[in-house]
Amino acid sequence: MTNTANAGASRYHAVYDEWKQDPEGFWARQAEALDWFKPWDKVFDAEAGVYGRWFAGAECNTCHNAVDRHVEAGRGDQKAIIYDSPITGKKREFTYAETLREVEALAAVLRDLGVEKGDRVLIYMPMIPEAVFAMLAVARLGAVHSVVFGGFAAHELATRIDDCQPKVVVAASCGIEPSRQVPYKPLLDAAIAQAKIKPEHCLVLEREEHPYDLEPGRDTDYAAAVWAHMEAGTKVPCVAVAATDPLYILYTSGTTGQPKGVVRDNGGHMVALRFSMEALYDIRPGEIFWAASDVGWVVGHSYIAYAPLILGATTIVFEGKPVGTPDAGTFWRVIQEHGVSSLFTAPTAFRAIKKEDPTGSLIPDYDMSSLRSLFLAGERADPDTIRWAQEKLKVPVIDHWWQTETGWAIAGNPLGLGELPVKIGSPTVAMPGYDVQVIDDAGHPVPAGTLGNIVVKLPLPPSCLPTLWNADERFRAAYLDEFPGYYKTSDAGYMDDEGYLFIMARTDDIINVAGHRLSTGAMEEVIAGHPDVAECAVIGIADQLKGQLPAGFMVLNSGVSRPAEEIEREVVKLVRDEIGPVAAFKIALTVARLPKTRSGKILRGTMQKIADGEDWKMPATIDDPAILDEIGAVLKERGVGQAAAA
Ligand code: COA
Ligand code: AMP
């Protein structure tokens, strides 16, 4: 469907050209809306860092721009954060002035615990406002936070502790899932025990839903410590940092079990995020913006914590699920109750709602007149979901494409510049700042409509990662070396003759499960660690709700006499224990052999096509074609994937 409303009225092309003509002038103008303690020497220093650095020489503080600036401007009484938790039945609101008090007191506690500029602080918290306070307090001190998603297991937490070496961990006593509580202490204790680097302190918020036994000498009680500084009215000034200093490290799946520490700087990040709030999301200060994600993911960092606050809007910290807390009308209730202007979530959340309430019968129960737009990202937005949302919500439904690495959209439909015609299946066009191109494996541009590697011409715009934490070489190898002069997105797709992008698949082993980015390579490493497994392959198979689900195929060591089902159950548990429940790894299938090329490469792509019931061609280099039939037979027998439905 092409929606031609507003076609021709959009300022997008003019703004994109303005950026292209003079990128530095463009970003300098965007930066003027923010407070800087010291202006930049160069808007972009091409000689600095791996591929150049934004706002070199400038000094600033992100917390100042997200909180203090609005209080100083007389907007202290405006709501900054709304906490809405259908899972606990709690709601709280914090104005900008109250947020400042919370953040300052917490910063004072962290300072007491020895946190200084440049130190790392790991945050392991569920969707509670204290998670946002913690991010802001760390930023206030000029320190660097690393938030770890609650659905990861202790081992993943330990890997991150070792990589970023935090001085302090800020945690809560538990997360709450609809079916169970998730106590964090056993996870934290196990992670610290496994980690080679031991954090000096843990600051722990005891939630009334779950007690926490403080570890003497290691743990400090969050509530008591923060309260003491609130009472005392302790002031903690914002520490000036270089615009190029790191604000946070966010780990994301790479092609191995070792996650990549994406670094975000202070200056470029706030400039790009502020620009995106206006140009892409069309939000103004004082409006209510709701990103229904989790602070553990990049969407949560950018659009729950930082961007709405940097703009001076109100953000919602929602602790619940799209369905089951208590029903498929929760999203509509939140929109009505808080007057949400724009909702941002993953398509899978809408698929979950649609599955529960296919006709949208709960929608008319709520007044959703405040809602102007729905933004979807994190995975491909399938046409059925987009159409359903368009029809039921009667607002623009905007698919936009981005990555943890970029921190904001690479492509989108910039509502703030005037909506462009929608092409369903496309996240629309490159945002100003990104010169997106599609090239073949040899690095040559491909014609419009032809599938290829999607790359971004360097330099990347502000907010995109300048490097990986302590790993410049890995950064070059993973993103820059293959196509010199370009950033490799590892997404494949095409661009049509109007510049609309279509994102079709990953070119690496990353899969997308319920909007969560997971590495099949990391799962294979865990499965291969089982003593009875000789070799294995994990692929992502299509799933109507979650987009993709991981499925593991394993060949057992010869001589294993135990029932295969027993080993399959152990392998499922192993992945859950090592990576975490968020991996949603529940399908383990024992096979006699894995299909391979003559050079020994496992034919994962062909296996995936068979599982998804797609057309596939016999690879010319296959070693033994009969093995593919065996894989199809196992899938059918076990009722897995489309092969089973055929
Ligand atoms: N802490 C601990 N465990 C968690 C968790 C957390 N923060 N988040 C998820 N899990 C667990 C779940 O309890 C579940 O465990 P189970 O195997 O025991 O049931 C498992 O991880 C998978 O979780 P999830 O992917 O959330 O599946 P679900 O079946 O519970 O819910 C959806 C399905 C579609 C409702 C849910 O995935 C959803 O809301 N997705 C939106 C995704 C999103 O916001 N992505 C961010 C990018 S925008
Ligand atoms: P993450 O880093 O977790 O945000 O995941 C980024 C990856 O998710 C991208 O590289 C894409 O593969 C996928 N992705 C995110 N948004 C979209 C989208 N709108 N359309 C298609 N794929 C997307």
XYZ file of C-alpha atoms in Angstrom, residues 320-605:
286
model
C 4.683 -5.356 32.026
C 4.056 -7.280 28.835
C 1.793 -6.479 25.912
C -0.426 -9.407 26.879
C -1.186 -11.110 30.176
C -0.576 -8.069 32.410
C -3.506 -8.353 32.710
C -4.749 -8.550 29.118
C -4.234 -7.450 25.539
C -5.700 -4.032 26.375
C -2.785 -2.947 28.590
C -1.118 -0.847 25.901
C -4.382 0.987 25.216
C -4.921 1.586 28.921
C -1.458 3.136 29.284
C -2.009 5.336 26.222
C -5.326 6.590 27.603
C -4.198 7.041 31.184
C -1.023 8.961 30.460
C -1.987 10.691 27.224
C 0.754 9.052 25.157
C 1.536 10.906 21.923
C 3.713 8.260 20.331
C 4.297 4.586 21.071
C 7.440 2.749 20.051
C 7.625 -1.025 20.350
C 8.719 -4.186 18.563
C 6.409 -5.795 15.982
C 6.369 -8.952 18.076
C 4.477 -7.067 20.808
C 1.735 -6.270 18.301
C 1.712 -9.841 17.024
C 1.177 -10.957 20.629
C -1.739 -8.521 21.031
C -3.224 -9.495 17.671
C -3.034 -13.174 18.579
C -4.894 -12.558 21.861
C -7.429 -10.073 20.486
C -7.514 -10.522 16.694
C -10.368 -8.099 16.126
C -8.963 -5.449 18.445
C -12.153 -5.678 20.485
C -10.506 -4.086 23.528
C -9.429 -0.937 21.689
C -12.796 0.887 21.734
C -12.834 0.543 25.538
C -10.141 3.216 25.684
C -9.809 6.825 24.604
C -6.696 6.850 22.504
C -7.191 10.249 20.942
C -3.784 11.428 22.228
C -1.941 8.875 20.083
C -0.475 10.304 16.885
C 1.871 7.545 15.747
C 3.168 4.041 16.278
C 6.838 3.272 15.623
C 8.055 -0.289 15.156
C 11.656 -1.527 15.179
C 13.949 -4.252 16.417
C 13.017 -6.724 13.704
C 11.354 -6.672 10.320
C 7.814 -5.323 10.577
C 5.706 -7.854 8.710
C 2.975 -6.461 6.456
C 0.126 -8.208 8.342
C 1.126 -6.566 11.595
C 1.513 -3.143 9.994
C -1.884 -3.370 8.302
C -3.570 -4.566 11.477
C -2.078 -1.706 13.473
C -2.979 0.853 10.787
C -6.541 -0.366 10.636
C -7.079 -0.637 14.372
C -5.202 2.430 15.626
C -5.838 4.741 12.679
C -2.490 6.518 13.079
C 0.661 6.376 10.947
C 2.500 3.108 11.591
C 6.185 3.660 11.010
C 8.696 0.883 10.532
C 12.219 2.099 11.193
C 15.518 0.295 11.038
C 18.434 0.605 13.391
C 20.982 -1.281 15.444
C 22.535 -1.245 18.888
C 25.631 0.064 17.156
C 23.955 3.201 15.813
C 21.788 4.108 18.816
C 19.185 5.730 16.575
C 17.458 5.043 13.301
C 19.477 4.547 10.134
C 16.281 4.589 8.106
C 12.817 5.767 8.952
C 9.879 7.846 7.881
C 10.597 11.241 9.447
C 7.199 12.338 10.721
C 8.641 15.563 12.084
C 9.749 16.604 8.615
C 6.434 15.569 7.056
C 5.460 11.965 6.457
C 6.704 10.343 3.273
C 4.508 7.882 1.403
C 4.593 4.521 3.170
C 5.716 1.402 1.325
C 4.821 -1.560 3.430
C 7.859 -3.780 3.955
C 10.252 -0.835 3.854
C 11.529 1.219 6.809
C 11.479 4.092 4.279
C 14.582 6.196 3.657
C 18.017 6.964 5.095
C 17.905 9.509 7.889
C 19.965 12.677 7.473
C 23.450 11.726 8.642
C 23.520 8.348 6.922
C 24.772 7.783 3.386
C 23.340 4.288 2.958
C 24.444 2.213 -0.025
C 23.907 -1.317 -1.253
C 26.967 -3.116 -2.601
C 27.914 -6.584 -3.795
C 30.493 -8.798 -2.094
C 33.258 -7.184 -4.147
C 32.214 -3.754 -2.875
C 30.590 -2.500 -6.102
C 27.262 -0.652 -5.968
C 24.341 -2.766 -7.173
C 21.469 -1.376 -9.273
C 18.218 -0.301 -7.600
C 16.103 -3.289 -6.621
C 19.066 -5.668 -6.430
C 19.859 -7.494 -3.213
C 23.240 -6.738 -1.643
C 25.128 -5.807 1.505
C 23.779 -2.691 3.160
C 26.606 -0.384 4.175
C 26.937 3.173 5.443
C 29.621 5.430 3.992
C 32.005 6.644 6.680
C 31.952 8.676 8.779
C 28.989 7.406 10.715
C 26.821 10.220 12.120
C 26.817 11.338 15.761
C 25.669 8.729 18.304
C 26.983 5.782 16.293
C 29.657 3.719 17.954
C 33.155 5.185 17.659
C 34.623 1.799 18.586
C 34.105 -1.299 20.744
C 35.123 -1.139 24.395
C 38.885 -1.688 24.614
C 38.784 -3.369 21.211
C 39.626 -1.043 18.306
C 40.962 -3.958 16.273
C 37.824 -6.020 16.775
C 35.795 -2.970 15.781
C 37.762 -2.611 12.537
C 37.600 -6.329 11.812
C 33.879 -6.645 12.531
C 32.627 -3.495 10.804
C 35.165 -1.638 8.688
C 37.688 -3.959 7.064
C 35.489 -5.861 4.634
C 34.324 -2.816 2.689
C 36.991 -0.104 3.086
C 35.453 3.326 3.611
C 32.135 1.858 4.730
C 30.481 0.575 7.893
C 29.110 -2.926 7.342
C 25.651 -3.245 8.875
C 25.575 -7.060 8.421
C 22.071 -6.616 7.073
C 21.287 -7.545 3.489
C 18.580 -5.941 1.424
C 17.925 -3.562 -1.425
C 17.065 0.017 -2.208
C 14.404 0.885 -4.756
C 14.675 3.672 -7.304
C 13.107 6.140 -4.859
C 15.707 5.440 -2.188
C 13.415 3.267 -0.056
C 15.327 0.568 1.795
C 14.152 -3.001 2.242
C 15.922 -4.962 4.982
C 15.712 -8.640 4.181
C 18.169 -10.692 6.266
C 21.295 -10.709 8.344
C 24.502 -11.709 6.621
C 25.944 -13.203 9.813
C 24.680 -15.720 12.353
C 22.528 -13.262 14.302
C 18.864 -14.144 14.671
C 16.029 -12.019 15.955
C 13.785 -13.607 18.579
C 10.887 -11.441 19.796
C 12.854 -8.327 18.847
C 15.865 -9.595 20.778
C 19.136 -9.979 18.957
C 20.789 -13.333 19.600
C 23.835 -15.092 18.252
C 23.355 -18.653 17.056
C 27.142 -18.990 17.237
C 27.007 -18.295 20.964
C 24.319 -20.973 21.391
C 26.404 -23.434 19.374
C 29.366 -22.783 21.681
C 27.205 -23.704 24.678
C 25.708 -26.820 23.072
C 29.100 -28.025 21.858
C 30.184 -27.871 25.490
C 27.814 -30.723 26.404
C 29.975 -33.843 26.839
C 27.731 -36.037 24.672
C 27.514 -33.650 21.702
C 29.934 -34.240 18.833
C 28.839 -31.313 16.681
C 25.888 -29.012 16.314
C 24.255 -26.235 14.299
C 21.742 -23.657 15.482
C 19.485 -21.895 13.007
C 16.632 -19.421 13.369
C 13.340 -20.770 12.117
C 10.317 -18.644 11.316
C 7.807 -18.216 14.137
C 4.483 -16.439 13.844
C 4.737 -14.719 17.216
C 8.425 -14.148 17.851
C 9.594 -13.731 14.260
C 12.262 -16.362 14.705
C 12.994 -19.125 17.179
C 16.330 -20.875 17.611
C 16.464 -24.562 16.735
C 19.510 -26.660 17.542
C 20.520 -29.740 15.562
C 23.040 -31.993 17.195
C 24.985 -35.089 16.396
C 25.821 -37.157 19.457
C 29.164 -38.777 20.139
C 29.310 -42.367 18.994
C 28.876 -44.721 21.891
C 26.373 -42.506 23.725
C 23.803 -44.946 25.002
C 21.496 -42.627 26.963
C 18.167 -41.711 25.341
C 18.554 -38.736 22.963
C 15.555 -36.991 24.589
C 17.422 -36.875 27.876
C 20.403 -35.173 26.253
C 18.113 -32.792 24.361
C 16.519 -31.725 27.656
C 19.953 -31.171 29.169
C 21.031 -29.073 26.217
C 17.921 -26.890 26.475
C 18.668 -26.363 30.158
C 22.318 -25.651 29.439
C 21.484 -22.818 27.022
C 18.970 -21.382 29.493
C 21.518 -21.564 32.316
C 24.419 -20.188 30.301
C 22.761 -17.557 28.102
C 19.417 -17.068 29.801
C 15.677 -17.540 29.311
C 15.645 -14.702 26.796
C 17.339 -17.012 24.268
C 14.008 -18.885 24.105
C 15.949 -21.994 23.176
C 13.489 -24.871 23.451
C 14.009 -26.882 20.262
C 16.897 -29.357 20.362
C 16.851 -32.103 17.731
C 19.186 -35.050 17.523
C 20.187 -35.953 13.965
C 22.471 -38.619 12.579
C 24.513 -36.220 10.435
C 24.704 -32.522 9.569
C 24.635 -31.405 5.925
C 27.970 -29.963 4.851
C 29.871 -28.736 1.864
C 32.793 -30.808 0.680
C 35.058 -28.397 2.553
C 33.163 -29.133 5.770
C 31.033 -25.983 6.100
C 27.633 -26.701 7.672
C 24.802 -25.687 5.319
C 22.828 -23.683 7.858
C 21.146 -21.507 5.218
